[in-house]
PDB file of C-alpha atoms in Angstrom:
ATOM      1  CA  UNK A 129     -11.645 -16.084  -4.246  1.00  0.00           C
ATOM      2  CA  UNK A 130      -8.771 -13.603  -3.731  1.00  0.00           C
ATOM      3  CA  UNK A 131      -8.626 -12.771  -7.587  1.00  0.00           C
ATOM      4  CA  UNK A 132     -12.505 -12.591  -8.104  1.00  0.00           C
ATOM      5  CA  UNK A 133     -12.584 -10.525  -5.155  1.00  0.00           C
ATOM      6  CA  UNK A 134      -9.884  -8.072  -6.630  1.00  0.00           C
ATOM      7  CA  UNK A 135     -11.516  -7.996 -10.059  1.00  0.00           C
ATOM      8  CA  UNK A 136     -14.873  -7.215  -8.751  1.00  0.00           C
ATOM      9  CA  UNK A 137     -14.063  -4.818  -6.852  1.00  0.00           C
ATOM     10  CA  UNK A 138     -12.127  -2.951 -10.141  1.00  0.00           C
ATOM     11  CA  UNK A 139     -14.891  -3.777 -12.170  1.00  0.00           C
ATOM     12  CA  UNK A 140     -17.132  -1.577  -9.492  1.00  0.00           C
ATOM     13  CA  UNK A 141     -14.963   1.300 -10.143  1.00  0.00           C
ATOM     14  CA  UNK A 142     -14.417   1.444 -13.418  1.00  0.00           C
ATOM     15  CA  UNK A 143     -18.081   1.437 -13.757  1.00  0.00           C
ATOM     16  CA  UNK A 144     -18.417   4.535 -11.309  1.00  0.00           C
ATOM     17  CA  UNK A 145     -16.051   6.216 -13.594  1.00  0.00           C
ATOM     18  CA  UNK A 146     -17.919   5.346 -16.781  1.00  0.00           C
ATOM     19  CA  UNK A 147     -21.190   6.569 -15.554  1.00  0.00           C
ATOM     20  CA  UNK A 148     -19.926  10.475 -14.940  1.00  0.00           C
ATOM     21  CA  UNK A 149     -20.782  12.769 -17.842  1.00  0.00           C
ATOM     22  CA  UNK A 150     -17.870  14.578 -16.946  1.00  0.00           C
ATOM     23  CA  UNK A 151     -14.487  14.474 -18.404  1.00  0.00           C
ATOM     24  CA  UNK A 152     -12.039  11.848 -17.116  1.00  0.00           C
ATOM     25  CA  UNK A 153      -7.970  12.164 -16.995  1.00  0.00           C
ATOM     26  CA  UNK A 154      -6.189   8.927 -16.915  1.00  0.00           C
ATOM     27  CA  UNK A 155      -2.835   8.675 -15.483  1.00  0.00           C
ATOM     28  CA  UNK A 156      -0.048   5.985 -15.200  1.00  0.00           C
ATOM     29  CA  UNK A 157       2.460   6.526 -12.203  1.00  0.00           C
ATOM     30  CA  UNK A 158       5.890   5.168 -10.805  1.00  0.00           C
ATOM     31  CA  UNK A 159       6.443   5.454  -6.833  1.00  0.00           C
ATOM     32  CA  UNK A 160       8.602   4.869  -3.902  1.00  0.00           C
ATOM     33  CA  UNK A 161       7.105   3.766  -0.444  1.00  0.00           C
ATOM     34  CA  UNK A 162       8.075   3.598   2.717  1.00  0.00           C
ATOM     35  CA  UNK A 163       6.893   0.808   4.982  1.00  0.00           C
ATOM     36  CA  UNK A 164       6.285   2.057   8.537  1.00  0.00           C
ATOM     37  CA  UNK A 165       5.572  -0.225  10.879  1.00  0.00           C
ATOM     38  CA  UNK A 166       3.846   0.529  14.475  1.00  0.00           C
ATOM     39  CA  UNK A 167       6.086  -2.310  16.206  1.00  0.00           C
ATOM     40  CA  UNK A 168       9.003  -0.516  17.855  1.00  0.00           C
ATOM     41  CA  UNK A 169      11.062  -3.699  17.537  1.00  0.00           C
ATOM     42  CA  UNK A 170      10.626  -3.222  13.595  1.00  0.00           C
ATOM     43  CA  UNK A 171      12.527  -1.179  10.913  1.00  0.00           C
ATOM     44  CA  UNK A 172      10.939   0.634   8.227  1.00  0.00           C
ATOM     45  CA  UNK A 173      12.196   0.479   4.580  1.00  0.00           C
ATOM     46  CA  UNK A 174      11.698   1.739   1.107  1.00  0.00           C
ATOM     47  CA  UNK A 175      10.305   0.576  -1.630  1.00  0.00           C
ATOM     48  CA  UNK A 176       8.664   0.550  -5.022  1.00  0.00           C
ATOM     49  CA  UNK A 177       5.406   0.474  -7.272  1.00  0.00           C
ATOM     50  CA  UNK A 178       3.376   1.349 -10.180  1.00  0.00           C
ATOM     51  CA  UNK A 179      -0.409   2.309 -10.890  1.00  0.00           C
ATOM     52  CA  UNK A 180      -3.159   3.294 -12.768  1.00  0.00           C
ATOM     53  CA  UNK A 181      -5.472   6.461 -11.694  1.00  0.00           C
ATOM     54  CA  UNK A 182      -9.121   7.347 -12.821  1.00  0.00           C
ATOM     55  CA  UNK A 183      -9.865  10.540 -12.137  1.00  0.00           C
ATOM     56  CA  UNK A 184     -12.979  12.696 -12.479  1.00  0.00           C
ATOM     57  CA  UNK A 185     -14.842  15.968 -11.549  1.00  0.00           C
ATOM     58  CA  UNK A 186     -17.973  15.404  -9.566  1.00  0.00           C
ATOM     59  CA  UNK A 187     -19.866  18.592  -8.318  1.00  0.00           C
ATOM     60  CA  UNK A 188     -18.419  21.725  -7.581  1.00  0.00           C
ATOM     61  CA  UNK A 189     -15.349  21.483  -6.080  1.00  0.00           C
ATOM     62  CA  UNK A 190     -15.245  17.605  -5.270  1.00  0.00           C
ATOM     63  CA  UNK A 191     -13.159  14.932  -7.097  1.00  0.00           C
ATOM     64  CA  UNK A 192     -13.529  11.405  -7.553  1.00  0.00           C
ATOM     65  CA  UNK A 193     -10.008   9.214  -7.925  1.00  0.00           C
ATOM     66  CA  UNK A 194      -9.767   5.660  -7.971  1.00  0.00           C
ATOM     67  CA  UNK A 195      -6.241   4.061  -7.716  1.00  0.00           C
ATOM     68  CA  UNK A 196      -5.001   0.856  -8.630  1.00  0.00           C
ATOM     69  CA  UNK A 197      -1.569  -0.217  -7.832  1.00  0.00           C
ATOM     70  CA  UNK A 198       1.085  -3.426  -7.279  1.00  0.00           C
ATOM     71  CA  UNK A 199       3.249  -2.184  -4.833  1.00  0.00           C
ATOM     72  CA  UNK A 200       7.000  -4.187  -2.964  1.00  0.00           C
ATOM     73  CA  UNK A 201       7.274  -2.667   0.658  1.00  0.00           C
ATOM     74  CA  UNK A 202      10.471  -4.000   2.509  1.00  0.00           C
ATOM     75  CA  UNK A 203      10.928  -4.039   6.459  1.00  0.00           C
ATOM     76  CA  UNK A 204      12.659  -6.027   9.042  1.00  0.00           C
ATOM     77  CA  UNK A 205      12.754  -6.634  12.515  1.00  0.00           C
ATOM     78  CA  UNK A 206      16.621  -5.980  13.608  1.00  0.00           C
ATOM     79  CA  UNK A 207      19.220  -7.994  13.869  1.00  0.00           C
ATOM     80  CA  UNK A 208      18.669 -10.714  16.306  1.00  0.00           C
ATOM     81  CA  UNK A 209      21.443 -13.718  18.107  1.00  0.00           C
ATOM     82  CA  UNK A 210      20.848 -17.197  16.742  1.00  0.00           C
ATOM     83  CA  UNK A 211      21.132 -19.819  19.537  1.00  0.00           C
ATOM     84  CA  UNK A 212      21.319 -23.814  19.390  1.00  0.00           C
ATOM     85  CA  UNK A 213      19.472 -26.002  21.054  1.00  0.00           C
ATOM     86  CA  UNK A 214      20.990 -25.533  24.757  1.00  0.00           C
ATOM     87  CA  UNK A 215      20.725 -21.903  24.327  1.00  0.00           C
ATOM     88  CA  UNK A 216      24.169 -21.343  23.407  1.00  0.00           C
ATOM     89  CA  UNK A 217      24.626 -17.922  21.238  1.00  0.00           C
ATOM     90  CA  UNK A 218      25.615 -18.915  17.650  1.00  0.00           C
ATOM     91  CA  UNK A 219      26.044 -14.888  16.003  1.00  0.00           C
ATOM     92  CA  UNK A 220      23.701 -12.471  14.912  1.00  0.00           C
ATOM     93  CA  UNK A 221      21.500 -12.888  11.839  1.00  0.00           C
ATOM     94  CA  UNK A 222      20.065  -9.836   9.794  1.00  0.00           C
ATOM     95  CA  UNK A 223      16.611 -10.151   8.225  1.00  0.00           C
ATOM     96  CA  UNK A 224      14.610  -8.228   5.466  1.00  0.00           C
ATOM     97  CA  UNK A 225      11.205  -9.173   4.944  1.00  0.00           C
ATOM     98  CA  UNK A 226       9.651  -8.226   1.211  1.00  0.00           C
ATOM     99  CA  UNK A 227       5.722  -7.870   0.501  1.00  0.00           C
ATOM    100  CA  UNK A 228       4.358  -7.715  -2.445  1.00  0.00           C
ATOM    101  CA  UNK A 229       0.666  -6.504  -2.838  1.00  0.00           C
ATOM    102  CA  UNK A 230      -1.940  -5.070  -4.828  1.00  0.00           C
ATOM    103  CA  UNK A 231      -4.274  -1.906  -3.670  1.00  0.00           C
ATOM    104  CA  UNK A 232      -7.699  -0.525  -4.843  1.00  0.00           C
ATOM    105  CA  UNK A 233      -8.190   3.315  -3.009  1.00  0.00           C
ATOM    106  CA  UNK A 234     -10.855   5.339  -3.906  1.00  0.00           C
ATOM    107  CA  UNK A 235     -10.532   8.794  -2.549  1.00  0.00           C
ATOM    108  CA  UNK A 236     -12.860  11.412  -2.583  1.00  0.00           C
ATOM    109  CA  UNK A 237     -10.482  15.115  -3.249  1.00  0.00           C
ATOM    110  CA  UNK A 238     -11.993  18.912  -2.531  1.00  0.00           C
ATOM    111  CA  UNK A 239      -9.747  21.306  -4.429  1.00  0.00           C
ATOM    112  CA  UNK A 240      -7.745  23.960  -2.136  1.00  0.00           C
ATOM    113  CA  UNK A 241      -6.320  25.393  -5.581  1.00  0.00           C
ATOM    114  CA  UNK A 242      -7.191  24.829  -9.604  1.00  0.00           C
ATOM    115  CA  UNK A 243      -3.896  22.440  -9.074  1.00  0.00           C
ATOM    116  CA  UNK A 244      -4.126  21.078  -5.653  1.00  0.00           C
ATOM    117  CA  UNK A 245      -6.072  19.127  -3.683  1.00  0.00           C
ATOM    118  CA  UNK A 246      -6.278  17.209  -0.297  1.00  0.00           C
ATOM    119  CA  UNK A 247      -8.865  13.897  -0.007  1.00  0.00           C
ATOM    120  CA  UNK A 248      -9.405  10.606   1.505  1.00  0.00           C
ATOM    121  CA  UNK A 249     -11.456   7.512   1.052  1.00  0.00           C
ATOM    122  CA  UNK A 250     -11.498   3.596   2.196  1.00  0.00           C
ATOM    123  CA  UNK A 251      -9.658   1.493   0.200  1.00  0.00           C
ATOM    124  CA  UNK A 252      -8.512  -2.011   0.532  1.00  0.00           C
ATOM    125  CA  UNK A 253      -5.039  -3.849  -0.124  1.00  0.00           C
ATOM    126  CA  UNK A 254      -4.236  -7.723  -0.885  1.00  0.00           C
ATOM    127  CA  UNK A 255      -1.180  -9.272  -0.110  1.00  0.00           C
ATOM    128  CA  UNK A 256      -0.162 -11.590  -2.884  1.00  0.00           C
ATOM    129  CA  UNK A 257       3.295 -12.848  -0.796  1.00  0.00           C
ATOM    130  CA  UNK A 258       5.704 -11.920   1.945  1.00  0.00           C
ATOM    131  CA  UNK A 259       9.143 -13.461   2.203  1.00  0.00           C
ATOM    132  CA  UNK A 260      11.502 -12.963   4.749  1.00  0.00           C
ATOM    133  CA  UNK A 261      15.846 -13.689   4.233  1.00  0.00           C
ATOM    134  CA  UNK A 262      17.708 -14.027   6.677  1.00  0.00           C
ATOM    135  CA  UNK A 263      21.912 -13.320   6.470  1.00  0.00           C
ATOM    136  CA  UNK A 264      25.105 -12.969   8.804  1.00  0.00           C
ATOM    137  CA  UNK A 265      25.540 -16.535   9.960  1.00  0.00           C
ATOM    138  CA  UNK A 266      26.395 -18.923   6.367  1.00  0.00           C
ATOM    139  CA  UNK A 267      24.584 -21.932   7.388  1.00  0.00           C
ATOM    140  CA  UNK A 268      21.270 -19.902   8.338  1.00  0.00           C
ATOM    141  CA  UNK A 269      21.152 -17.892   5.709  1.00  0.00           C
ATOM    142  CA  UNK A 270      17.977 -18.822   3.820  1.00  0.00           C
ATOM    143  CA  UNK A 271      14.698 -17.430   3.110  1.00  0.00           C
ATOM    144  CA  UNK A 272      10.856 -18.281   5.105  1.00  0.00           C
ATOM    145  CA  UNK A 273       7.540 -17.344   3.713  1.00  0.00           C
ATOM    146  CA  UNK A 274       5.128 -15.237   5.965  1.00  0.00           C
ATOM    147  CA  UNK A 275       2.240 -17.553   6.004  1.00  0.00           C
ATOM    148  CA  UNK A 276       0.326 -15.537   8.642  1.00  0.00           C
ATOM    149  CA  UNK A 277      -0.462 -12.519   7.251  1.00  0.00           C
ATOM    150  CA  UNK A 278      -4.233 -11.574   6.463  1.00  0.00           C
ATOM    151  CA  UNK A 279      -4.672 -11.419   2.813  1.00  0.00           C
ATOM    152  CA  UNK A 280      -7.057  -8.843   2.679  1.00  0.00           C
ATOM    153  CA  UNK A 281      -6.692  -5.498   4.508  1.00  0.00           C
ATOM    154  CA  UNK A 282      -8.694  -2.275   4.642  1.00  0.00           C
ATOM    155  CA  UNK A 283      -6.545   0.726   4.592  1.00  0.00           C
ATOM    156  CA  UNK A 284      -7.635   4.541   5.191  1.00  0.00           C
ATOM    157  CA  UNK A 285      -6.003   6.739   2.825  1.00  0.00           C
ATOM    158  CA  UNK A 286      -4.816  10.128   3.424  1.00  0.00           C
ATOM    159  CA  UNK A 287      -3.303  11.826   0.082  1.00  0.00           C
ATOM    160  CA  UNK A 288      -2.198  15.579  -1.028  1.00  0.00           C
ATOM    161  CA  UNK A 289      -1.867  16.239  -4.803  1.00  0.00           C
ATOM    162  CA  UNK A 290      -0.496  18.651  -7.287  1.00  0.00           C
ATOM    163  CA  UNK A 291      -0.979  18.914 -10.989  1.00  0.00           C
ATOM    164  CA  UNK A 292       1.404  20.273 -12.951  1.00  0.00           C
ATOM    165  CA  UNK A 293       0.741  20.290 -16.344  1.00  0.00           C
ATOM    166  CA  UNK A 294       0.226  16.808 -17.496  1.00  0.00           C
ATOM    167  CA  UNK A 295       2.521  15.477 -14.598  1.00  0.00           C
ATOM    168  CA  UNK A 296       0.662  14.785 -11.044  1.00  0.00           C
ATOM    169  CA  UNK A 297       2.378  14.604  -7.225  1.00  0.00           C
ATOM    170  CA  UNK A 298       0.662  12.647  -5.002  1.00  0.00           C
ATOM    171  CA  UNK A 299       2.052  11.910  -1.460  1.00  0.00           C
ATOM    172  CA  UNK A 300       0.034   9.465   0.001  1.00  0.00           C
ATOM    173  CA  UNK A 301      -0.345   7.996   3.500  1.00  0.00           C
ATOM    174  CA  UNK A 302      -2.136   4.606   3.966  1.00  0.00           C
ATOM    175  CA  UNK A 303      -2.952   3.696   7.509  1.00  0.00           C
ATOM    176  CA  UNK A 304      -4.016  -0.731   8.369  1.00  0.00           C
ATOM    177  CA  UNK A 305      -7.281  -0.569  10.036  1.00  0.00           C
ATOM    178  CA  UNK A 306      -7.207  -4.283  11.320  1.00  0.00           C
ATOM    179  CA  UNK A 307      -4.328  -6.503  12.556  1.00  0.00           C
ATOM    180  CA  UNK A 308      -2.143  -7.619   9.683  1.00  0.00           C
ATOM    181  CA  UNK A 309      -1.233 -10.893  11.594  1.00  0.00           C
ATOM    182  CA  UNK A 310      -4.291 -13.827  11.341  1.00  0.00           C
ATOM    183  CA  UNK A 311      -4.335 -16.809  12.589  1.00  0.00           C
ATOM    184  CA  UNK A 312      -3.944 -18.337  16.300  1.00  0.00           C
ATOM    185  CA  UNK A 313      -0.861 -15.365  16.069  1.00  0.00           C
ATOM    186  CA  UNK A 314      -3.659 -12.589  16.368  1.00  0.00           C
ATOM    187  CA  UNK A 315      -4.779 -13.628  19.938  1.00  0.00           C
ATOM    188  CA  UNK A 316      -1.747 -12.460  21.139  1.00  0.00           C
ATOM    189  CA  UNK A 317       0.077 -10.418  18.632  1.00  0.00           C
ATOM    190  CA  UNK A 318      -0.959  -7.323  17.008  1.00  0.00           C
ATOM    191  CA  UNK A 319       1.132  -5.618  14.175  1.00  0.00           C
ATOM    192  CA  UNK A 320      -0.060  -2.710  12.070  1.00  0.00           C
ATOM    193  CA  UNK A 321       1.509  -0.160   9.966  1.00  0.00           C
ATOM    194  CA  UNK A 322       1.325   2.489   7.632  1.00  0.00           C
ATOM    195  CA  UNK A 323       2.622   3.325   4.133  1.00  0.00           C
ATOM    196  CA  UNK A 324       3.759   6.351   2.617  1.00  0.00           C
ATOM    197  CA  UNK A 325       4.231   6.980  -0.830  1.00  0.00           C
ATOM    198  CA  UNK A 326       5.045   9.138  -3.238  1.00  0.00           C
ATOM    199  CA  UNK A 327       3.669   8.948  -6.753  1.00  0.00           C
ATOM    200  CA  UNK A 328       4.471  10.701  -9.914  1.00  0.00           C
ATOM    201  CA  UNK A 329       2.017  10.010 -12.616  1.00  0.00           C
ATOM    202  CA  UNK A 330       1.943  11.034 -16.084  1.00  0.00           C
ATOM    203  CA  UNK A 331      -1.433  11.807 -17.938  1.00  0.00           C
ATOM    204  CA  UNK A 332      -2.485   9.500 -21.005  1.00  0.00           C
ATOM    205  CA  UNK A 333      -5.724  10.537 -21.395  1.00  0.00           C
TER     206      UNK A 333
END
């Protein structure tokens, strides 16, 4: 369901792009993210991705991207004290929690400048996994799957972009619209976040 979903929903965009008369630039980019959580008991970190980009004039000054991208972000709640089963304090344990998912944002761009241009859209990103490993104490040290996160996600994106030449800057921030955590969890626990990245994209076409 999750793949069909994903493939669909590519499948719609590509054929938005196809149907323009206008010329389209194609673009392959690298990027590092950082993960920033709204929980204050969290810690944002940085990580890493690649993606395709579609991108095409539509009238006047308006410009129609779609994005496609597999992206790690990496977070983790602080360090925390282990206890045993009579509540005695065993040591503190560190934790970093990985996720690795794939997005879809279409963004709609006006053009401030021949080169630059501010847009936004609704897009929507899939979590394929999150992992979470724990370290400090030896005999805890291990890793737990996250097996409570919503799969699917809508995300609002908020980008900036500059062309230069055949190499394009995009900063990009990508805000959760619905609570990440599913489940019996979400009646009581909410936990969004936002992502910002930074892409540098190369054109191929």
């Amino acid at each position: 369901m999750k793949k069909h979903f994903t493939i669909t929903l590519l499948f719609l965009c590509s054929v938005q792009s196809f149907a323009q008369k206008s010329p389209q630039e194609w673009y392959l980019n690298l990027n590092i993210n950082r993960y920033m959580p709204t929980e204050q008991r969290q810690e944002s970190g940085m990580g890493i991705g690649f993606s395709g980009k579609i991108m095409m004039p539509l009238k006047k000054k308006f410009i129609l991207r779609c994005s496609a991208d597999i992206m790690l972000n990496t977070y983790s709640d602080g360090p925390f004290t282990a206890t045993d089963n009579s509540g005695q304090a065993l040591g503190n344990l560190g934790n970093t929690t990985v996720d690795l998912s794939i997005g879809l944002i279409p963004t709609i761009h006006y053009s401030l400048h021949k080169n630059f241009s501010i847009g936004t859209g609704l897009g929507l990103r899939t979590l394929l996994g999150s992992a979470t490993a724990y370290t400090g104490i030896a005999q805890y040290q291990n890793t737990s799957t996250n097996d409570y996160y919503k799969r699917f996600m809508p995300v609002l994106p908020i980008e900036m972009s500059l062309k230069v030449d055949k190499v394009l800057l995009n900063l990009r921030y990508e805000y959760s619209i619905l609570n990440k955590i599913g489940g019996d969890l979400a009646d009581y626990k909410t936990e969004k976040y936002g992502i910002l990245s930074l892409e540098v994209g190369y054109k191929i076409k």
